[in-house]
Amino acid sequence: MHPTTISLHQLFHGPVEARQHLAKELYQKYGAAMLLDENLCEDIEQLKEFALLLSRHMAELGMGEQCSRCAAGIGGGCCSLYMAGETDSIQMLMNMLAGVTVRQVRSDGVECCYLEDRGCLFTVKPIFCLNYNCKTILASISPENSRELERFSGKLLGKQYEVEQKLLKFIKTMKNM
């Protein structure tokens, strides 16, 4: 793989397996250099911190188990196989940099292939997943918890966007080396 052959289309579109493969290639080739970048490491740590705050709040609300049960139902719910298509190579790369082993945990053709029994395996979740809460979730939590969920999601989304831009710039810079 040579950086000049990477297109934005490849990073964000195409089969899930191809995006996962590209993320792993990028991590193998550039992960060590990325993790030597002090600013990027600080951003990854902050990303993990924001993700942990969101994850704890979601756990307090029982969302992981609730979403997994829903996904196992007819149509797959919000965490259906279709949602695996919302993942992209940069989001997977961020997870790898954060220490997550990116792998498909199921292949039942119904649920998202990244959905474990207790919820999503990703620390850095797809943007759609962070932006959406179904009626069932919203009906089961208080308005205060809903606002907290939005606040934690918003902080994580903002940091994800920032790190995504830095990673894209890093990859582009590698073309010139």
PDB file of C-alpha atoms in Angstrom, residues 42-174:
ATOM      1  CA  GLU A  42      -2.831  13.646  23.935  1.00  0.00           C
ATOM      2  CA  ASP A  43      -5.855  13.844  21.637  1.00  0.00           C
ATOM      3  CA  ILE A  44      -6.249  10.047  21.652  1.00  0.00           C
ATOM      4  CA  GLU A  45      -6.093  10.041  25.461  1.00  0.00           C
ATOM      5  CA  GLN A  46      -8.735  12.766  25.622  1.00  0.00           C
ATOM      6  CA  LEU A  47     -10.818  10.851  23.105  1.00  0.00           C
ATOM      7  CA  LYS A  48     -10.610   7.764  25.328  1.00  0.00           C
ATOM      8  CA  GLU A  49     -11.541   9.851  28.365  1.00  0.00           C
ATOM      9  CA  PHE A  50     -14.621  11.295  26.641  1.00  0.00           C
ATOM     10  CA  ALA A  51     -15.571   7.832  25.364  1.00  0.00           C
ATOM     11  CA  LEU A  52     -15.246   6.423  28.891  1.00  0.00           C
ATOM     12  CA  LEU A  53     -17.514   9.133  30.298  1.00  0.00           C
ATOM     13  CA  LEU A  54     -20.118   8.361  27.637  1.00  0.00           C
ATOM     14  CA  SER A  55     -19.710   4.619  28.103  1.00  0.00           C
ATOM     15  CA  ARG A  56     -20.193   4.891  31.862  1.00  0.00           C
ATOM     16  CA  HIS A  57     -23.311   6.981  31.402  1.00  0.00           C
ATOM     17  CA  MET A  58     -24.684   4.537  28.835  1.00  0.00           C
ATOM     18  CA  ALA A  59     -23.912   1.627  31.208  1.00  0.00           C
ATOM     19  CA  GLU A  60     -25.721   3.391  34.052  1.00  0.00           C
ATOM     20  CA  LEU A  61     -28.724   3.619  31.752  1.00  0.00           C
ATOM     21  CA  GLY A  62     -28.416  -0.054  30.694  1.00  0.00           C
ATOM     22  CA  MET A  63     -28.142   0.956  27.049  1.00  0.00           C
ATOM     23  CA  GLY A  64     -25.575  -1.638  25.918  1.00  0.00           C
ATOM     24  CA  GLU A  65     -27.682  -4.601  26.966  1.00  0.00           C
ATOM     25  CA  GLN A  66     -30.868  -2.907  25.803  1.00  0.00           C
ATOM     26  CA  CYS A  67     -29.388  -2.187  22.362  1.00  0.00           C
ATOM     27  CA  SER A  68     -27.975  -5.723  22.049  1.00  0.00           C
ATOM     28  CA  ARG A  69     -31.381  -7.257  22.864  1.00  0.00           C
ATOM     29  CA  CYS A  70     -33.097  -4.982  20.372  1.00  0.00           C
ATOM     30  CA  ALA A  71     -30.516  -5.760  17.690  1.00  0.00           C
ATOM     31  CA  ALA A  72     -31.201  -9.475  18.104  1.00  0.00           C
ATOM     32  CA  GLY A  73     -34.884  -8.923  17.302  1.00  0.00           C
ATOM     33  CA  ILE A  74     -36.585  -8.951  13.933  1.00  0.00           C
ATOM     34  CA  GLY A  75     -35.054  -6.264  11.723  1.00  0.00           C
ATOM     35  CA  GLY A  76     -32.004  -5.856  13.947  1.00  0.00           C
ATOM     36  CA  GLY A  77     -32.998  -2.550  15.540  1.00  0.00           C
ATOM     37  CA  CYS A  78     -30.609   0.390  15.451  1.00  0.00           C
ATOM     38  CA  CYS A  79     -27.558  -1.869  15.776  1.00  0.00           C
ATOM     39  CA  SER A  80     -28.463  -3.873  12.699  1.00  0.00           C
ATOM     40  CA  LEU A  81     -26.028  -5.205  10.132  1.00  0.00           C
ATOM     41  CA  TYR A  82     -26.780  -2.081   8.104  1.00  0.00           C
ATOM     42  CA  MET A  83     -25.145   0.041  10.818  1.00  0.00           C
ATOM     43  CA  ALA A  84     -21.803  -1.700  10.290  1.00  0.00           C
ATOM     44  CA  GLY A  85     -21.819   0.254   7.031  1.00  0.00           C
ATOM     45  CA  GLU A  86     -21.576   3.465   9.075  1.00  0.00           C
ATOM     46  CA  THR A  87     -18.050   2.542  10.146  1.00  0.00           C
ATOM     47  CA  ASP A  88     -15.105   3.923   8.214  1.00  0.00           C
ATOM     48  CA  SER A  89     -11.375   3.279   8.052  1.00  0.00           C
ATOM     49  CA  ILE A  90     -10.438   6.423   9.975  1.00  0.00           C
ATOM     50  CA  GLN A  91     -12.866   5.631  12.809  1.00  0.00           C
ATOM     51  CA  MET A  92     -11.460   2.092  12.973  1.00  0.00           C
ATOM     52  CA  LEU A  93      -7.905   3.482  12.920  1.00  0.00           C
ATOM     53  CA  MET A  94      -8.784   5.778  15.837  1.00  0.00           C
ATOM     54  CA  ASN A  95      -9.976   2.719  17.745  1.00  0.00           C
ATOM     55  CA  MET A  96      -6.756   0.865  17.028  1.00  0.00           C
ATOM     56  CA  LEU A  97      -4.722   3.858  18.197  1.00  0.00           C
ATOM     57  CA  ALA A  98      -6.865   3.837  21.349  1.00  0.00           C
ATOM     58  CA  GLY A  99      -5.971   0.193  21.968  1.00  0.00           C
ATOM     59  CA  VAL A 100      -9.099  -1.505  20.628  1.00  0.00           C
ATOM     60  CA  THR A 101      -8.702  -4.736  18.689  1.00  0.00           C
ATOM     61  CA  VAL A 102     -10.950  -4.083  15.706  1.00  0.00           C
ATOM     62  CA  ARG A 103     -12.598  -7.312  14.641  1.00  0.00           C
ATOM     63  CA  GLN A 104     -15.944  -8.561  13.516  1.00  0.00           C
ATOM     64  CA  VAL A 105     -17.531 -10.398  16.442  1.00  0.00           C
ATOM     65  CA  ARG A 106     -20.593 -11.748  14.671  1.00  0.00           C
ATOM     66  CA  SER A 107     -21.734 -12.675  11.223  1.00  0.00           C
ATOM     67  CA  ASP A 108     -25.380 -13.540  11.703  1.00  0.00           C
ATOM     68  CA  GLY A 109     -26.558 -11.286   8.879  1.00  0.00           C
ATOM     69  CA  VAL A 110     -28.860  -9.394  11.266  1.00  0.00           C
ATOM     70  CA  GLU A 111     -26.867  -7.515  13.901  1.00  0.00           C
ATOM     71  CA  CYS A 112     -23.966  -5.127  13.440  1.00  0.00           C
ATOM     72  CA  CYS A 113     -20.824  -7.221  13.129  1.00  0.00           C
ATOM     73  CA  TYR A 114     -19.149  -5.089  15.823  1.00  0.00           C
ATOM     74  CA  LEU A 115     -21.886  -5.565  18.446  1.00  0.00           C
ATOM     75  CA  GLU A 116     -20.879  -7.594  21.486  1.00  0.00           C
ATOM     76  CA  ASP A 117     -23.271  -8.872  24.148  1.00  0.00           C
ATOM     77  CA  ARG A 118     -22.735  -5.729  26.224  1.00  0.00           C
ATOM     78  CA  GLY A 119     -22.809  -3.284  23.328  1.00  0.00           C
ATOM     79  CA  CYS A 120     -20.494  -1.901  20.669  1.00  0.00           C
ATOM     80  CA  LEU A 121     -16.864  -3.011  20.863  1.00  0.00           C
ATOM     81  CA  PHE A 122     -15.647   0.368  19.606  1.00  0.00           C
ATOM     82  CA  THR A 123     -14.360   3.060  21.943  1.00  0.00           C
ATOM     83  CA  VAL A 124     -14.726   5.521  19.060  1.00  0.00           C
ATOM     84  CA  LYS A 125     -18.175   4.843  17.670  1.00  0.00           C
ATOM     85  CA  PRO A 126     -19.532   5.711  14.226  1.00  0.00           C
ATOM     86  CA  ILE A 127     -20.832   9.262  14.075  1.00  0.00           C
ATOM     87  CA  PHE A 128     -24.373   8.128  13.244  1.00  0.00           C
ATOM     88  CA  CYS A 129     -24.446   5.899  16.315  1.00  0.00           C
ATOM     89  CA  LEU A 130     -23.433   8.778  18.563  1.00  0.00           C
ATOM     90  CA  ASN A 131     -25.968  11.131  17.018  1.00  0.00           C
ATOM     91  CA  TYR A 132     -28.983   8.835  17.255  1.00  0.00           C
ATOM     92  CA  ASN A 133     -31.021   7.564  20.176  1.00  0.00           C
ATOM     93  CA  CYS A 134     -34.162   5.600  19.400  1.00  0.00           C
ATOM     94  CA  LYS A 135     -37.605   6.209  20.870  1.00  0.00           C
ATOM     95  CA  THR A 136     -37.220   3.220  23.176  1.00  0.00           C
ATOM     96  CA  ILE A 137     -34.047   4.618  24.730  1.00  0.00           C
ATOM     97  CA  LEU A 138     -35.462   8.118  25.012  1.00  0.00           C
ATOM     98  CA  ALA A 139     -38.690   6.811  26.596  1.00  0.00           C
ATOM     99  CA  SER A 140     -36.739   4.796  29.170  1.00  0.00           C
ATOM    100  CA  ILE A 141     -34.565   7.640  30.495  1.00  0.00           C
ATOM    101  CA  SER A 142     -35.254  10.916  32.233  1.00  0.00           C
ATOM    102  CA  PRO A 143     -34.913  14.225  30.408  1.00  0.00           C
ATOM    103  CA  GLU A 144     -31.870  14.953  32.594  1.00  0.00           C
ATOM    104  CA  ASN A 145     -30.219  11.678  31.552  1.00  0.00           C
ATOM    105  CA  SER A 146     -31.086  12.425  27.942  1.00  0.00           C
ATOM    106  CA  ARG A 147     -29.371  15.818  28.176  1.00  0.00           C
ATOM    107  CA  GLU A 148     -26.320  14.195  29.785  1.00  0.00           C
ATOM    108  CA  LEU A 149     -26.244  11.593  27.025  1.00  0.00           C
ATOM    109  CA  GLU A 150     -26.288  14.360  24.414  1.00  0.00           C
ATOM    110  CA  ARG A 151     -23.596  16.319  26.275  1.00  0.00           C
ATOM    111  CA  PHE A 152     -21.240  13.333  26.546  1.00  0.00           C
ATOM    112  CA  SER A 153     -21.912  12.357  22.918  1.00  0.00           C
ATOM    113  CA  GLY A 154     -21.283  15.916  21.743  1.00  0.00           C
ATOM    114  CA  LYS A 155     -17.926  16.154  23.515  1.00  0.00           C
ATOM    115  CA  LEU A 156     -16.861  12.828  22.042  1.00  0.00           C
ATOM    116  CA  LEU A 157     -18.065  13.757  18.558  1.00  0.00           C
ATOM    117  CA  GLY A 158     -16.172  17.033  18.636  1.00  0.00           C
ATOM    118  CA  LYS A 159     -12.946  15.336  19.667  1.00  0.00           C
ATOM    119  CA  GLN A 160     -13.482  12.546  17.113  1.00  0.00           C
ATOM    120  CA  TYR A 161     -13.805  15.099  14.352  1.00  0.00           C
ATOM    121  CA  GLU A 162     -10.646  16.860  15.515  1.00  0.00           C
ATOM    122  CA  VAL A 163      -8.646  13.605  15.627  1.00  0.00           C
ATOM    123  CA  GLU A 164     -10.080  12.500  12.281  1.00  0.00           C
ATOM    124  CA  GLN A 165      -8.819  15.693  10.660  1.00  0.00           C
ATOM    125  CA  LYS A 166      -5.368  15.205  12.180  1.00  0.00           C
ATOM    126  CA  LEU A 167      -5.210  11.601  10.957  1.00  0.00           C
ATOM    127  CA  LEU A 168      -6.251  12.595   7.445  1.00  0.00           C
ATOM    128  CA  LYS A 169      -3.565  15.300   7.462  1.00  0.00           C
ATOM    129  CA  PHE A 170      -0.993  12.805   8.767  1.00  0.00           C
ATOM    130  CA  ILE A 171      -1.845  10.315   6.005  1.00  0.00           C
ATOM    131  CA  LYS A 172      -1.697  13.040   3.390  1.00  0.00           C
ATOM    132  CA  THR A 173       1.666  14.218   4.755  1.00  0.00           C
ATOM    133  CA  MET A 174       3.041  10.682   4.501  1.00  0.00           C
TER     134      MET A 174
END
